[in-house]
Amino acid sequence: MNLNFVTAGLAALFLVACEAKESPATEPESMTQTPDRLTGTSWWVEDIDGAGVIDRSKATVEFVEPGRVAGNSSCNRYMGGYEREGEALTFGNLAGTMMACPEPLMAQEQRFHQAMVQVTGWRIAPATDLLPLLNDAGDSGIRASRMATEDTVED
Protein backbone atom coordinates (compact mmCIF):
# COMPACT_ATOMS: atom_id res chain seq x y z
CA MET A 1 0.00 0.00 0.00
CA ASN A 2 1.25 3.45 -0.84
CA LEU A 3 2.42 5.36 2.29
CA ASN A 4 1.32 8.71 0.80
CA PHE A 5 -2.22 7.33 0.30
CA VAL A 6 -2.44 6.19 3.97
CA THR A 7 -1.02 9.50 5.25
CA ALA A 8 -3.48 11.52 3.13
CA GLY A 9 -6.39 9.40 4.37
CA LEU A 10 -5.40 9.87 8.03
CA ALA A 11 -4.97 13.62 7.52
CA ALA A 12 -8.44 13.85 5.93
CA LEU A 13 -10.00 11.95 8.86
CA PHE A 14 -8.21 14.23 11.33
CA LEU A 15 -9.52 17.38 9.59
CA VAL A 16 -13.09 16.05 9.49
CA ALA A 17 -12.93 15.17 13.20
CA CYS A 18 -11.55 18.61 14.11
CA GLU A 19 -14.21 20.40 12.06
CA ALA A 20 -17.00 18.39 13.69
CA LYS A 21 -15.75 19.29 17.17
CA GLU A 22 -15.40 23.00 16.40
CA SER A 23 -18.77 23.43 14.69
CA PRO A 24 -21.58 23.88 17.24
CA ALA A 25 -24.11 23.91 14.39
CA THR A 26 -23.60 20.16 13.98
CA GLU A 27 -24.85 19.48 17.54
CA PRO A 28 -28.56 18.80 17.82
CA GLU A 29 -30.39 21.41 19.90
CA SER A 30 -31.26 18.83 22.57
CA MET A 31 -27.54 18.33 23.22
CA THR A 32 -26.84 21.99 23.95
CA GLN A 33 -27.24 23.19 27.51
CA THR A 34 -28.78 26.45 28.58
CA PRO A 35 -27.35 28.04 31.71
CA ASP A 36 -29.25 27.13 34.87
CA ARG A 37 -29.95 30.51 36.51
CA LEU A 38 -31.08 28.73 39.69
CA THR A 39 -27.94 26.72 40.44
CA GLY A 40 -25.89 28.27 43.20
CA THR A 41 -28.66 30.62 44.37
CA SER A 42 -30.19 30.85 47.85
CA TRP A 43 -33.54 32.41 48.72
CA TRP A 44 -35.36 33.54 51.89
CA VAL A 45 -39.01 32.46 51.80
CA GLU A 46 -41.23 35.53 52.30
CA ASP A 47 -44.64 34.08 51.52
CA ILE A 48 -46.33 30.68 51.39
CA ASP A 49 -49.70 30.53 49.60
CA GLY A 50 -50.46 34.17 50.33
CA ALA A 51 -50.30 33.72 54.11
CA GLY A 52 -46.85 35.23 54.69
CA VAL A 53 -44.34 33.59 57.02
CA ILE A 54 -43.54 33.87 60.70
CA ASP A 55 -40.88 36.52 61.32
CA ARG A 56 -37.37 35.07 61.57
CA SER A 57 -38.58 31.55 60.80
CA LYS A 58 -35.58 31.02 58.50
CA ALA A 59 -37.45 29.21 55.71
CA THR A 60 -35.13 28.96 52.70
CA VAL A 61 -34.78 27.41 49.26
CA GLU A 62 -31.20 26.79 48.12
CA PHE A 63 -30.39 25.42 44.66
CA VAL A 64 -27.07 23.91 45.70
CA GLU A 65 -26.12 22.23 42.41
CA PRO A 66 -27.91 21.24 39.21
CA GLY A 67 -30.86 19.07 40.19
CA ARG A 68 -30.29 19.38 43.98
CA VAL A 69 -32.20 21.59 46.41
CA ALA A 70 -31.81 22.03 50.16
CA GLY A 71 -32.80 24.49 52.83
CA ASN A 72 -34.81 25.09 55.95
CA SER A 73 -38.55 24.45 55.83
CA SER A 74 -39.23 26.63 58.94
CA CYS A 75 -38.23 24.16 61.65
CA ASN A 76 -36.29 21.39 59.93
CA ARG A 77 -33.60 21.13 57.26
CA TYR A 78 -34.57 19.42 54.01
CA MET A 79 -32.89 18.23 50.83
CA GLY A 80 -33.98 16.63 47.61
CA GLY A 81 -33.98 16.87 43.86
CA TYR A 82 -35.56 19.09 41.27
CA GLU A 83 -36.04 19.03 37.52
CA ARG A 84 -35.95 22.20 35.48
CA GLU A 85 -36.53 22.79 31.80
CA GLY A 86 -36.91 26.40 30.83
CA GLU A 87 -39.50 27.90 33.15
CA ALA A 88 -40.87 24.48 34.13
CA LEU A 89 -39.75 23.33 37.57
CA THR A 90 -40.75 20.39 39.74
CA PHE A 91 -39.39 19.12 43.03
CA GLY A 92 -38.97 15.45 43.85
CA ASN A 93 -39.49 13.93 47.28
CA LEU A 94 -37.85 16.07 49.93
CA ALA A 95 -36.17 14.38 52.89
CA GLY A 96 -35.70 16.25 56.12
CA THR A 97 -34.78 16.22 59.75
CA MET A 98 -37.56 15.55 62.24
CA MET A 99 -37.10 18.05 65.07
CA ALA A 100 -40.12 19.24 67.03
CA CYS A 101 -40.80 22.97 67.08
CA PRO A 102 -43.57 25.22 68.35
CA GLU A 103 -46.92 24.47 66.69
CA PRO A 104 -47.02 27.64 64.53
CA LEU A 105 -43.65 26.73 62.96
CA MET A 106 -44.75 23.13 62.43
CA ALA A 107 -47.94 24.34 60.69
CA GLN A 108 -45.92 26.71 58.49
CA GLU A 109 -43.51 23.90 57.64
CA GLN A 110 -46.42 21.71 56.57
CA ARG A 111 -47.72 24.53 54.32
CA PHE A 112 -44.20 24.92 52.88
CA HIS A 113 -43.95 21.24 51.93
CA GLN A 114 -47.46 21.23 50.46
CA ALA A 115 -46.60 24.27 48.35
CA MET A 116 -43.29 22.73 47.17
CA VAL A 117 -45.11 19.63 45.90
CA GLN A 118 -47.40 21.85 43.81
CA VAL A 119 -44.61 23.84 42.11
CA THR A 120 -44.64 23.55 38.32
CA GLY A 121 -42.80 26.69 37.28
CA TRP A 122 -40.56 29.58 38.26
CA ARG A 123 -39.29 32.95 37.15
CA ILE A 124 -37.11 35.66 38.60
CA ALA A 125 -38.81 39.05 38.56
CA PRO A 126 -36.14 41.43 37.18
CA ALA A 127 -37.49 44.58 38.85
CA THR A 128 -37.64 43.08 42.35
CA ASP A 129 -35.25 40.10 42.13
CA LEU A 130 -37.97 37.96 43.73
CA LEU A 131 -38.40 34.27 42.94
CA PRO A 132 -42.01 33.14 42.68
CA LEU A 133 -42.39 29.35 42.59
CA LEU A 134 -45.60 28.87 40.61
CA ASN A 135 -48.34 26.22 40.73
CA ASP A 136 -50.46 24.90 37.84
CA ALA A 137 -52.79 27.90 38.06
CA GLY A 138 -49.81 30.25 37.64
CA ASP A 139 -50.13 31.48 41.23
CA SER A 140 -47.11 32.02 43.42
CA GLY A 141 -47.24 29.18 45.96
CA ILE A 142 -43.93 30.31 47.39
CA ARG A 143 -42.33 33.72 46.96
CA ALA A 144 -38.74 34.23 48.00
CA SER A 145 -36.12 36.97 47.93
CA ARG A 146 -32.50 36.41 46.99
CA MET A 147 -30.20 35.91 49.95
CA ALA A 148 -27.28 38.31 50.12
CA THR A 149 -23.93 36.55 50.01
CA GLU A 150 -23.22 37.53 53.62
CA ASP A 151 -26.55 36.07 54.83
CA THR A 152 -26.20 32.76 56.58
CA VAL A 153 -28.79 30.32 57.83
CA GLU A 154 -28.35 29.39 61.46
CA ASP A 155 -29.99 26.19 62.62
Coordinates of C-alpha atoms in Angstrom, one line a residue:
M1 CA 0.0 0.0 0.0
N2 CA 1.3 3.5 -0.8
L3 CA 2.4 5.4 2.3
N4 CA 1.3 8.7 0.8
F5 CA -2.2 7.3 0.3
V6 CA -2.4 6.2 4.0
T7 CA -1.0 9.5 5.2
A8 CA -3.5 11.5 3.1
G9 CA -6.4 9.4 4.4
L10 CA -5.4 9.9 8.0
A11 CA -5.0 13.6 7.5
A12 CA -8.4 13.8 5.9
L13 CA -10.0 11.9 8.9
F14 CA -8.2 14.2 11.3
L15 CA -9.5 17.4 9.6
V16 CA -13.1 16.1 9.5
A17 CA -12.9 15.2 13.2
C18 CA -11.6 18.6 14.1
E19 CA -14.2 20.4 12.1
A20 CA -17.0 18.4 13.7
K21 CA -15.7 19.3 17.2
E22 CA -15.4 23.0 16.4
S23 CA -18.8 23.4 14.7
P24 CA -21.6 23.9 17.2
A25 CA -24.1 23.9 14.4
T26 CA -23.6 20.2 14.0
E27 CA -24.8 19.5 17.5
P28 CA -28.6 18.8 17.8
E29 CA -30.4 21.4 19.9
S30 CA -31.3 18.8 22.6
M31 CA -27.5 18.3 23.2
T32 CA -26.8 22.0 24.0
Q33 CA -27.2 23.2 27.5
T34 CA -28.8 26.4 28.6
P35 CA -27.3 28.0 31.7
D36 CA -29.2 27.1 34.9
R37 CA -30.0 30.5 36.5
L38 CA -31.1 28.7 39.7
T39 CA -27.9 26.7 40.4
G40 CA -25.9 28.3 43.2
T41 CA -28.7 30.6 44.4
S42 CA -30.2 30.8 47.8
W43 CA -33.5 32.4 48.7
W44 CA -35.4 33.5 51.9
V45 CA -39.0 32.5 51.8
E46 CA -41.2 35.5 52.3
D47 CA -44.6 34.1 51.5
I48 CA -46.3 30.7 51.4
D49 CA -49.7 30.5 49.6
G50 CA -50.5 34.2 50.3
A51 CA -50.3 33.7 54.1
G52 CA -46.8 35.2 54.7
V53 CA -44.3 33.6 57.0
I54 CA -43.5 33.9 60.7
D55 CA -40.9 36.5 61.3
R56 CA -37.4 35.1 61.6
S57 CA -38.6 31.6 60.8
K58 CA -35.6 31.0 58.5
A59 CA -37.5 29.2 55.7
T60 CA -35.1 29.0 52.7
V61 CA -34.8 27.4 49.3
E62 CA -31.2 26.8 48.1
F63 CA -30.4 25.4 44.7
V64 CA -27.1 23.9 45.7
E65 CA -26.1 22.2 42.4
P66 CA -27.9 21.2 39.2
G67 CA -30.9 19.1 40.2
R68 CA -30.3 19.4 44.0
V69 CA -32.2 21.6 46.4
A70 CA -31.8 22.0 50.2
G71 CA -32.8 24.5 52.8
N72 CA -34.8 25.1 56.0
S73 CA -38.6 24.5 55.8
S74 CA -39.2 26.6 58.9
C75 CA -38.2 24.2 61.6
N76 CA -36.3 21.4 59.9
R77 CA -33.6 21.1 57.3
Y78 CA -34.6 19.4 54.0
M79 CA -32.9 18.2 50.8
G80 CA -34.0 16.6 47.6
G81 CA -34.0 16.9 43.9
Y82 CA -35.6 19.1 41.3
E83 CA -36.0 19.0 37.5
R84 CA -36.0 22.2 35.5
E85 CA -36.5 22.8 31.8
G86 CA -36.9 26.4 30.8
E87 CA -39.5 27.9 33.1
A88 CA -40.9 24.5 34.1
L89 CA -39.8 23.3 37.6
T90 CA -40.8 20.4 39.7
F91 CA -39.4 19.1 43.0
G92 CA -39.0 15.4 43.8
N93 CA -39.5 13.9 47.3
L94 CA -37.9 16.1 49.9
A95 CA -36.2 14.4 52.9
G96 CA -35.7 16.3 56.1
T97 CA -34.8 16.2 59.7
M98 CA -37.6 15.6 62.2
M99 CA -37.1 18.1 65.1
A100 CA -40.1 19.2 67.0
C101 CA -40.8 23.0 67.1
P102 CA -43.6 25.2 68.4
E103 CA -46.9 24.5 66.7
P104 CA -47.0 27.6 64.5
L105 CA -43.6 26.7 63.0
M106 CA -44.8 23.1 62.4
A107 CA -47.9 24.3 60.7
Q108 CA -45.9 26.7 58.5
E109 CA -43.5 23.9 57.6
Q110 CA -46.4 21.7 56.6
R111 CA -47.7 24.5 54.3
F112 CA -44.2 24.9 52.9
H113 CA -43.9 21.2 51.9
Q114 CA -47.5 21.2 50.5
A115 CA -46.6 24.3 48.3
M116 CA -43.3 22.7 47.2
V117 CA -45.1 19.6 45.9
Q118 CA -47.4 21.8 43.8
V119 CA -44.6 23.8 42.1
T120 CA -44.6 23.5 38.3
G121 CA -42.8 26.7 37.3
W122 CA -40.6 29.6 38.3
R123 CA -39.3 32.9 37.2
I124 CA -37.1 35.7 38.6
A125 CA -38.8 39.0 38.6
P126 CA -36.1 41.4 37.2
A127 CA -37.5 44.6 38.8
T128 CA -37.6 43.1 42.4
D129 CA -35.2 40.1 42.1
L130 CA -38.0 38.0 43.7
L131 CA -38.4 34.3 42.9
P132 CA -42.0 33.1 42.7
L133 CA -42.4 29.4 42.6
L134 CA -45.6 28.9 40.6
N135 CA -48.3 26.2 40.7
D136 CA -50.5 24.9 37.8
A137 CA -52.8 27.9 38.1
G138 CA -49.8 30.2 37.6
D139 CA -50.1 31.5 41.2
S140 CA -47.1 32.0 43.4
G141 CA -47.2 29.2 46.0
I142 CA -43.9 30.3 47.4
R143 CA -42.3 33.7 47.0
A144 CA -38.7 34.2 48.0
S145 CA -36.1 37.0 47.9
R146 CA -32.5 36.4 47.0
M147 CA -30.2 35.9 49.9
A148 CA -27.3 38.3 50.1
T149 CA -23.9 36.5 50.0
E150 CA -23.2 37.5 53.6
D151 CA -26.5 36.1 54.8
T152 CA -26.2 32.8 56.6
V153 CA -28.8 30.3 57.8
E154 CA -28.3 29.4 61.5
D155 CA -30.0 26.2 62.6

